[in-house]
């Protein structure tokens, strides 16, 4: 992130170029092209998700104060209703404030309202909290939790009964650096989840230079480039409750970047997961597997390291999905104001093209400092839309640009098809009208009604739980249960075909900014009431196919067995 | 001369030569005229206070030049009349020349009439239609201009300049079909431009705006009193303009002061020009020297300002303003003094007061704009730049460029596009405006329009590397990878900073499967990125140390400030201002000798002349009177010929 002013970035458009696969136009059942009938309403307070992030903001302007924190959806008690974890920050300047910080675990009551069950969970706040990711690393059927910090990270093993146990030391995953985004994935296809942790910079509170304008007597948060970049960490799951740090062996340890957002997905369809890291003010990183526990950074050659002018942007949040329906993964990365958020469209052949302006996202995002990013089909019209959580880095931006604000509204872009989006924020309801200092953004169906809701974390403010109301389209939600593969099916690729069109999803544990989406995969079906075919390609290599699936239900697919459970949506 | 065929041919040749060479003579008169306009504007600034006579001289030169110019035109008219028996080509060329001269002289009706005559000789001459279009434009006749450019295009379909004229005119008129066709022609023109390695920069889109020639590099924003004259100039009413200027000069205290022959002021201004500030002060500080003259007060204010005695300068300028509330120069100078003293809010207040008292002060709008921008009040700055641009006599494009820049800073892409488009209208032969406009258009998802503007930049200068880069990147994103490679290679040949072009080229080559060459460019890109990153880290770290040093100094912790400055200098020893910072901290910490050493070091590194003044003060405090005197002389010598008031 940087505080520089306007920079004319050459931004380009595909002049009607159509890719090799079908690119379609969609009729939208919900609303017109430039608006939506779907409304998002913040129900955080009424739903019981009462949480205000303690950022420890101080006159000394420790950088950590403005970075966090994140949050995620996960079903820790396996009752079929997703729960919420919210990471709290703390204070690097005042121990008394630091002691007030508490992560919060909210259990879904089964109707989209929540109970705070933190006190009985065993989850404790340590250090200064950043983000989290969740995955069943020991395949015991209960999803575990990894929380990143400024300082040692923490791995909580889900012991069942609502209790988590800190197993960091035995698991050997307590990286002491300032960690940010994390993601679980089975990187060696041995059936268990490995762990990737992005690390940021050396600003841990002990070294905090003065950054400001003495003449105007204002202090601001330092640019991250003032600090030393940190290498990310890669942990191999040994299958016995422990991990090994394979960062050096893998080549990842030699790559130093200001890592923030992480997403793991197979971008080149070679069946091996690849690791994307959004780096702050230095080129993004795309770690491509070249062999067993060997990775090479191909970001520059792939076209996702920098923007079109060859210069890095302030990469914060990141998500990967196939937004144009051509069967290839695409990427979105949020950036600082006046940089535009970066949309990279997959071309195949391990290449991406910088597709920001052609997409309709470009100029709209210019005034925003973006963090969380999520591809999701909010209106169930079969195409992936995108949302962003925004909020300035600086708590005093008006000092630098009159009219700039710390709190910013979120953005919601509707996918129009033909690789274009339109900004529908203004019609998306009161939840999107809120101006806050947005950070994390996660999508999940909190009330199992078949549409995706959003969890938003805000720096120094209350979290938002935006319930999705108003969509009339049909949908299908798929939960995976691995047997040979990891229990959550993380890394599995799903292809759902309905009315001759195929949607693709990949199960990711860790994405956006410092958080994670609901692991269940949501497919909007529009007016269709059934899907002809669902194909699941598991990390193990096994392919399961289910045919003739009625819409409007949550189906659980067990590896090798097919449908293990069905539940209709509860509307 | 004998009435032979040869003789007649020679006679024709002589007349033709005379006709075609005549513009050189008239051009010289024209140049002299506008040069005098520039000199008038410069003198009217009154930076030293002795420019009154220069204003009169400039006006006289303008009058003479205008008379000469008109004589040359009359002579050319007669000569052109004599060409009626000559070849059509000669008559066309001479007619065009005369029409151009009429246009430059502001006689647009005469120019149009003459073009009609020329067109009757050769209706298919594209140059005639282009000039007609430009004249129609100048007269605000959009429909007529469009028709003329359409005809020009029809007659010269291979000339990309006619395509550009037609495109812009179609856009302005809302003619979508015409616009599309012309734009497509521009896109097709890129190939030949890419291969054009010989042509140098030209002026294919020249407007009929001769005053712009004199203001190429800076805006011409005259003082309010002289603005009516410049308005006349802009309308081509040159003789009336001179009369307006004379009326303004007659009541200008700068001129009246000169004619009143206040003996003290001329001597003081002479000393000021030579940097003898002590002498200048002494002349004007004599009892009675400034009692009755606001102009004398103003000059004394300028002297104090040059001597960095800001409080006294402010006092004198404010007194001058009280004595003559309409004195725009004193008001503007006051704002400058406040800025020099670091009192930005007061500087802005002074300019706002100026506008309240002198609403026609476009200069105040301009300076207020820059002052606002300096303190990051971008919205206000943009508004003021717009105000200044609307009334600037010339060089509006630069002010509009500032508007565009600030619109960009506000993420107002539409506003930026509009501003840069107007900048292009004002100064169409400046490729920078076309490129900036292209960039804004790309932000608006209008790549076809952007491509056209990049092509326009290349029509002006086919060696514009950034324009080739922009086109290459458009091609790249359109999947036209092979064409992108060609454009990007050319960009790399022409640009000095090639990171962006090399990255784009590497990307294009990768897509084309040429991974080996792509790898070579990727390596270079990575190398440059690493270096730039390292440089940026260093700069940010140093800037943080500098700010912290300044903060410590403000807090009175001069020892702490000194330590930080020493740290900065240890990392970057060649920056004069850092040594000045350290010297100041050492001086405040009572370490005079060390401070003196640092100021001397700063002076050797080329610091601002004020460092000599500070040295003089320190030497004096250290009891080293001769050194103090020498430093004082060095200060005045450094100022001599270049007042800080400029």
CSV table of N, CA and C in Angstrom, one decimal, chain A residues 426-508:
chain,number,residue,atom,x,y,z
A,426,UNK,N,-25.2,0.7,-5.0
A,426,UNK,CA,-26.2,1.6,-4.5
A,426,UNK,C,-27.6,1.0,-4.4
A,427,UNK,N,-27.8,-0.1,-5.1
A,427,UNK,CA,-29.2,-0.7,-5.0
A,427,UNK,C,-29.1,-2.0,-4.2
A,428,UNK,N,-28.0,-2.3,-3.5
A,428,UNK,CA,-27.8,-3.5,-2.8
A,428,UNK,C,-28.2,-3.5,-1.4
A,429,UNK,N,-28.9,-2.4,-1.0
A,429,UNK,CA,-29.5,-2.4,0.4
A,429,UNK,C,-28.6,-1.7,1.4
A,430,UNK,N,-29.1,-1.6,2.6
A,430,UNK,CA,-28.4,-0.8,3.6
A,430,UNK,C,-27.1,-1.4,4.0
A,431,UNK,N,-26.9,-2.7,3.9
A,431,UNK,CA,-25.7,-3.3,4.3
A,431,UNK,C,-24.5,-2.8,3.5
A,432,UNK,N,-24.8,-2.5,2.2
A,432,UNK,CA,-23.7,-2.0,1.3
A,432,UNK,C,-23.6,-0.5,1.4
A,433,UNK,N,-24.5,0.2,2.1
A,433,UNK,CA,-24.4,1.6,2.2
A,433,UNK,C,-23.5,2.0,3.4
A,434,UNK,N,-23.3,1.0,4.3
A,434,UNK,CA,-22.5,1.3,5.4
A,434,UNK,C,-21.1,1.8,5.0
A,435,UNK,N,-20.6,2.8,5.6
A,435,UNK,CA,-19.2,3.3,5.4
A,435,UNK,C,-18.4,2.9,6.6
A,436,UNK,N,-17.5,1.9,6.4
A,436,UNK,CA,-16.7,1.5,7.6
A,436,UNK,C,-15.3,1.3,7.1
A,437,UNK,N,-14.4,0.9,8.0
A,437,UNK,CA,-13.0,0.7,7.7
A,437,UNK,C,-12.9,-0.8,7.4
A,438,UNK,N,-13.4,-1.2,6.2
A,438,UNK,CA,-13.5,-2.6,5.9
A,438,UNK,C,-12.2,-3.3,5.8
A,439,UNK,N,-12.1,-4.6,6.2
A,439,UNK,CA,-11.0,-5.4,6.0
A,439,UNK,C,-11.4,-6.8,5.5
A,440,UNK,N,-11.7,-7.7,6.3
A,440,UNK,CA,-12.0,-9.0,5.9
A,440,UNK,C,-13.4,-9.1,5.2
A,441,UNK,N,-13.5,-10.1,4.3
A,441,UNK,CA,-14.8,-10.3,3.7
A,441,UNK,C,-14.9,-11.8,3.4
A,442,UNK,N,-16.0,-12.4,3.8
A,442,UNK,CA,-16.2,-13.8,3.6
A,442,UNK,C,-17.6,-14.1,3.2
A,443,UNK,N,-17.8,-15.1,2.3
A,443,UNK,CA,-19.2,-15.4,1.9
A,443,UNK,C,-19.6,-16.7,2.4
A,444,UNK,N,-20.8,-16.9,2.8
A,444,UNK,CA,-21.4,-18.1,3.3
A,444,UNK,C,-22.9,-18.0,3.5
A,445,UNK,N,-23.5,-19.2,3.5
A,445,UNK,CA,-25.0,-19.2,3.7
A,445,UNK,C,-25.3,-19.4,5.2
A,446,UNK,N,-25.5,-18.4,5.9
A,446,UNK,CA,-25.7,-18.5,7.3
A,446,UNK,C,-27.0,-19.1,7.7
A,447,UNK,N,-28.0,-19.0,6.9
A,447,UNK,CA,-29.4,-19.4,7.2
A,447,UNK,C,-29.8,-20.5,6.3
A,448,UNK,N,-28.9,-21.1,5.5
A,448,UNK,CA,-29.2,-22.2,4.7
A,448,UNK,C,-30.4,-22.0,3.8
A,449,UNK,N,-30.5,-20.8,3.3
A,449,UNK,CA,-31.7,-20.5,2.5
A,449,UNK,C,-31.3,-20.5,1.0
A,450,UNK,N,-30.1,-20.9,0.7
A,450,UNK,CA,-29.7,-21.0,-0.7
A,450,UNK,C,-29.1,-19.7,-1.3
A,451,UNK,N,-28.9,-18.7,-0.5
A,451,UNK,CA,-28.2,-17.5,-1.1
A,451,UNK,C,-27.1,-17.2,-0.1
A,452,UNK,N,-26.1,-16.5,-0.7
A,452,UNK,CA,-24.9,-16.3,0.1
A,452,UNK,C,-25.0,-15.0,0.8
A,453,UNK,N,-24.6,-15.1,2.1
A,453,UNK,CA,-24.5,-13.9,3.0
A,453,UNK,C,-23.0,-13.5,3.1
A,454,UNK,N,-22.8,-12.4,3.7
A,454,UNK,CA,-21.4,-11.9,3.8
A,454,UNK,C,-21.1,-11.5,5.3
A,455,UNK,N,-19.8,-11.9,5.6
A,455,UNK,CA,-19.3,-11.4,6.9
A,455,UNK,C,-18.2,-10.4,6.6
A,456,UNK,N,-18.3,-9.3,7.2
A,456,UNK,CA,-17.3,-8.2,7.0
A,456,UNK,C,-16.6,-7.8,8.3
A,457,UNK,N,-15.3,-7.8,8.3
A,457,UNK,CA,-14.6,-7.3,9.5
A,457,UNK,C,-14.2,-5.9,9.2
A,458,UNK,N,-14.2,-5.1,10.3
A,458,UNK,CA,-13.9,-3.7,10.1
A,458,UNK,C,-12.8,-3.3,11.2
A,459,UNK,N,-11.9,-2.6,10.8
A,459,UNK,CA,-10.8,-2.2,11.7
A,459,UNK,C,-11.2,-1.2,12.7
A,460,UNK,N,-11.1,-1.6,14.0
A,460,UNK,CA,-11.5,-0.8,15.1
A,460,UNK,C,-13.0,-0.6,15.2
A,461,UNK,N,-13.8,-1.4,14.5
A,461,UNK,CA,-15.2,-1.2,14.5
A,461,UNK,C,-15.9,-2.5,14.7
A,462,UNK,N,-17.2,-2.5,14.7
A,462,UNK,CA,-18.0,-3.7,14.8
A,462,UNK,C,-18.0,-4.4,13.4
A,463,UNK,N,-18.1,-5.7,13.5
A,463,UNK,CA,-18.2,-6.6,12.3
A,463,UNK,C,-19.6,-6.5,11.8
A,464,UNK,N,-19.7,-6.7,10.5
A,464,UNK,CA,-21.0,-6.7,9.8
A,464,UNK,C,-21.3,-8.1,9.4
A,465,UNK,N,-22.6,-8.5,9.6
A,465,UNK,CA,-23.1,-9.7,9.1
A,465,UNK,C,-24.2,-9.4,8.1
A,466,UNK,N,-23.9,-9.4,6.8
A,466,UNK,CA,-24.9,-8.9,5.8
A,466,UNK,C,-25.7,-10.1,5.3
A,467,UNK,N,-27.0,-10.1,5.7
A,467,UNK,CA,-27.8,-11.2,5.3
A,467,UNK,C,-28.4,-10.8,3.9
A,468,UNK,N,-28.4,-11.8,3.0
A,468,UNK,CA,-28.8,-11.7,1.7
A,468,UNK,C,-30.3,-11.9,1.6
A,469,UNK,N,-31.1,-10.9,1.2
A,469,UNK,CA,-32.5,-11.0,1.1
A,469,UNK,C,-32.9,-10.6,-0.4
A,470,UNK,N,-33.9,-11.3,-0.9
A,470,UNK,CA,-34.5,-10.8,-2.1
A,470,UNK,C,-34.3,-11.6,-3.3
A,471,UNK,N,-33.3,-12.5,-3.3
A,471,UNK,CA,-33.1,-13.3,-4.5
A,471,UNK,C,-34.2,-14.3,-4.7
A,472,UNK,N,-34.6,-14.5,-6.0
A,472,UNK,CA,-35.6,-15.5,-6.2
A,472,UNK,C,-35.1,-16.7,-7.1
A,473,UNK,N,-33.8,-16.6,-7.4
A,473,UNK,CA,-33.2,-17.6,-8.2
A,473,UNK,C,-33.0,-18.9,-7.4
A,474,UNK,N,-33.0,-20.0,-8.1
A,474,UNK,CA,-32.7,-21.3,-7.5
A,474,UNK,C,-31.2,-21.5,-7.3
A,475,UNK,N,-30.8,-22.5,-6.5
A,475,UNK,CA,-29.4,-22.7,-6.2
A,475,UNK,C,-29.2,-24.1,-5.7
A,476,UNK,N,-28.0,-24.5,-5.6
A,476,UNK,CA,-27.6,-25.7,-5.1
A,476,UNK,C,-26.3,-25.5,-4.3
A,477,UNK,N,-26.3,-26.1,-3.1
A,477,UNK,CA,-25.1,-26.0,-2.2
A,477,UNK,C,-24.5,-27.4,-2.0
A,478,UNK,N,-23.2,-27.5,-2.2
A,478,UNK,CA,-22.6,-28.8,-2.2
A,478,UNK,C,-21.5,-28.8,-1.1
A,479,UNK,N,-21.7,-29.8,-0.2
A,479,UNK,CA,-20.6,-30.0,0.9
A,479,UNK,C,-19.9,-31.3,0.5
A,480,UNK,N,-18.6,-31.2,0.6
A,480,UNK,CA,-17.8,-32.4,0.3
A,480,UNK,C,-17.3,-33.1,1.5
A,481,UNK,N,-17.2,-34.4,1.5
A,481,UNK,CA,-16.7,-35.2,2.6
A,481,UNK,C,-15.6,-36.1,2.0
A,482,UNK,N,-14.4,-35.8,2.2
A,482,UNK,CA,-13.3,-36.6,1.6
A,482,UNK,C,-13.1,-37.9,2.4
A,483,UNK,N,-12.7,-38.9,1.7
A,483,UNK,CA,-12.3,-40.1,2.4
A,483,UNK,C,-10.8,-40.4,2.1
A,484,UNK,N,-10.5,-40.6,0.9
A,484,UNK,CA,-9.1,-40.7,0.5
A,484,UNK,C,-8.5,-39.3,0.6
A,485,UNK,N,-9.2,-38.3,0.1
A,485,UNK,CA,-8.8,-36.9,0.1
A,485,UNK,C,-9.0,-36.3,1.5
A,486,UNK,N,-8.5,-35.2,1.8
A,486,UNK,CA,-8.7,-34.5,3.1
A,486,UNK,C,-10.2,-34.4,3.3
A,487,UNK,N,-10.6,-34.4,4.5
A,487,UNK,CA,-11.9,-34.6,5.0
A,487,UNK,C,-12.9,-33.5,4.4
A,488,UNK,N,-12.4,-32.3,4.3
A,488,UNK,CA,-13.2,-31.2,3.8
A,488,UNK,C,-13.2,-31.1,2.3
A,489,UNK,N,-12.5,-31.9,1.6
A,489,UNK,CA,-12.4,-31.8,0.2
A,489,UNK,C,-11.8,-30.5,-0.3
A,490,UNK,N,-10.9,-30.0,0.5
A,490,UNK,CA,-10.2,-28.8,0.1
A,490,UNK,C,-9.3,-29.1,-1.1
A,491,UNK,N,-9.4,-28.3,-2.1
A,491,UNK,CA,-8.7,-28.5,-3.4
A,491,UNK,C,-9.5,-29.2,-4.4
A,492,UNK,N,-10.7,-29.7,-4.1
A,492,UNK,CA,-11.5,-30.4,-5.0
A,492,UNK,C,-12.0,-29.4,-6.0
A,493,UNK,N,-12.2,-29.9,-7.2
A,493,UNK,CA,-12.8,-29.0,-8.3
A,493,UNK,C,-14.2,-29.6,-8.7
A,494,UNK,N,-15.1,-28.7,-8.7
A,494,UNK,CA,-16.5,-29.1,-9.0
A,494,UNK,C,-16.9,-28.5,-10.3
A,495,UNK,N,-17.6,-29.3,-11.1
A,495,UNK,CA,-18.2,-28.7,-12.3
A,495,UNK,C,-19.7,-29.1,-12.3
A,496,UNK,N,-20.5,-28.1,-12.3
A,496,UNK,CA,-22.0,-28.4,-12.3
A,496,UNK,C,-22.5,-27.9,-13.7
A,497,UNK,N,-23.2,-28.8,-14.3
A,497,UNK,CA,-23.8,-28.6,-15.6
A,497,UNK,C,-25.3,-28.5,-15.5
A,498,UNK,N,-25.8,-27.4,-16.0
A,498,UNK,CA,-27.3,-27.2,-16.0
A,498,UNK,C,-27.7,-26.5,-17.3
A,499,UNK,N,-28.6,-27.0,-17.9
A,499,UNK,CA,-29.1,-26.5,-19.2
A,499,UNK,C,-27.9,-26.3,-20.2
A,500,UNK,N,-27.0,-27.3,-20.1
A,500,UNK,CA,-25.9,-27.2,-21.1
A,500,UNK,C,-24.8,-26.3,-20.7
A,501,UNK,N,-24.9,-25.6,-19.7
A,501,UNK,CA,-23.8,-24.7,-19.3
A,501,UNK,C,-23.2,-25.3,-18.0
A,502,UNK,N,-21.9,-25.1,-17.9
A,502,UNK,CA,-21.1,-25.6,-16.8
A,502,UNK,C,-20.5,-24.5,-16.0
A,503,UNK,N,-20.7,-24.6,-14.7
A,503,UNK,CA,-20.0,-23.7,-13.7
A,503,UNK,C,-18.9,-24.5,-13.0
A,504,UNK,N,-17.9,-23.8,-12.7
A,504,UNK,CA,-16.7,-24.5,-12.1
A,504,UNK,C,-16.5,-23.8,-10.7
A,505,UNK,N,-16.2,-24.6,-9.7
A,505,UNK,CA,-15.8,-24.1,-8.4
A,505,UNK,C,-14.6,-24.9,-7.9
A,506,UNK,N,-13.8,-24.3,-7.1
A,506,UNK,CA,-12.7,-25.0,-6.5
A,506,UNK,C,-12.8,-24.7,-5.0
A,507,UNK,N,-12.6,-25.8,-4.2
A,507,UNK,CA,-12.8,-25.6,-2.7
A,507,UNK,C,-11.5,-25.0,-2.2
A,508,UNK,N,-11.6,-23.9,-1.5
A,508,UNK,CA,-10.4,-23.2,-1.0
A,508,UNK,C,-10.6,-22.9,0.5
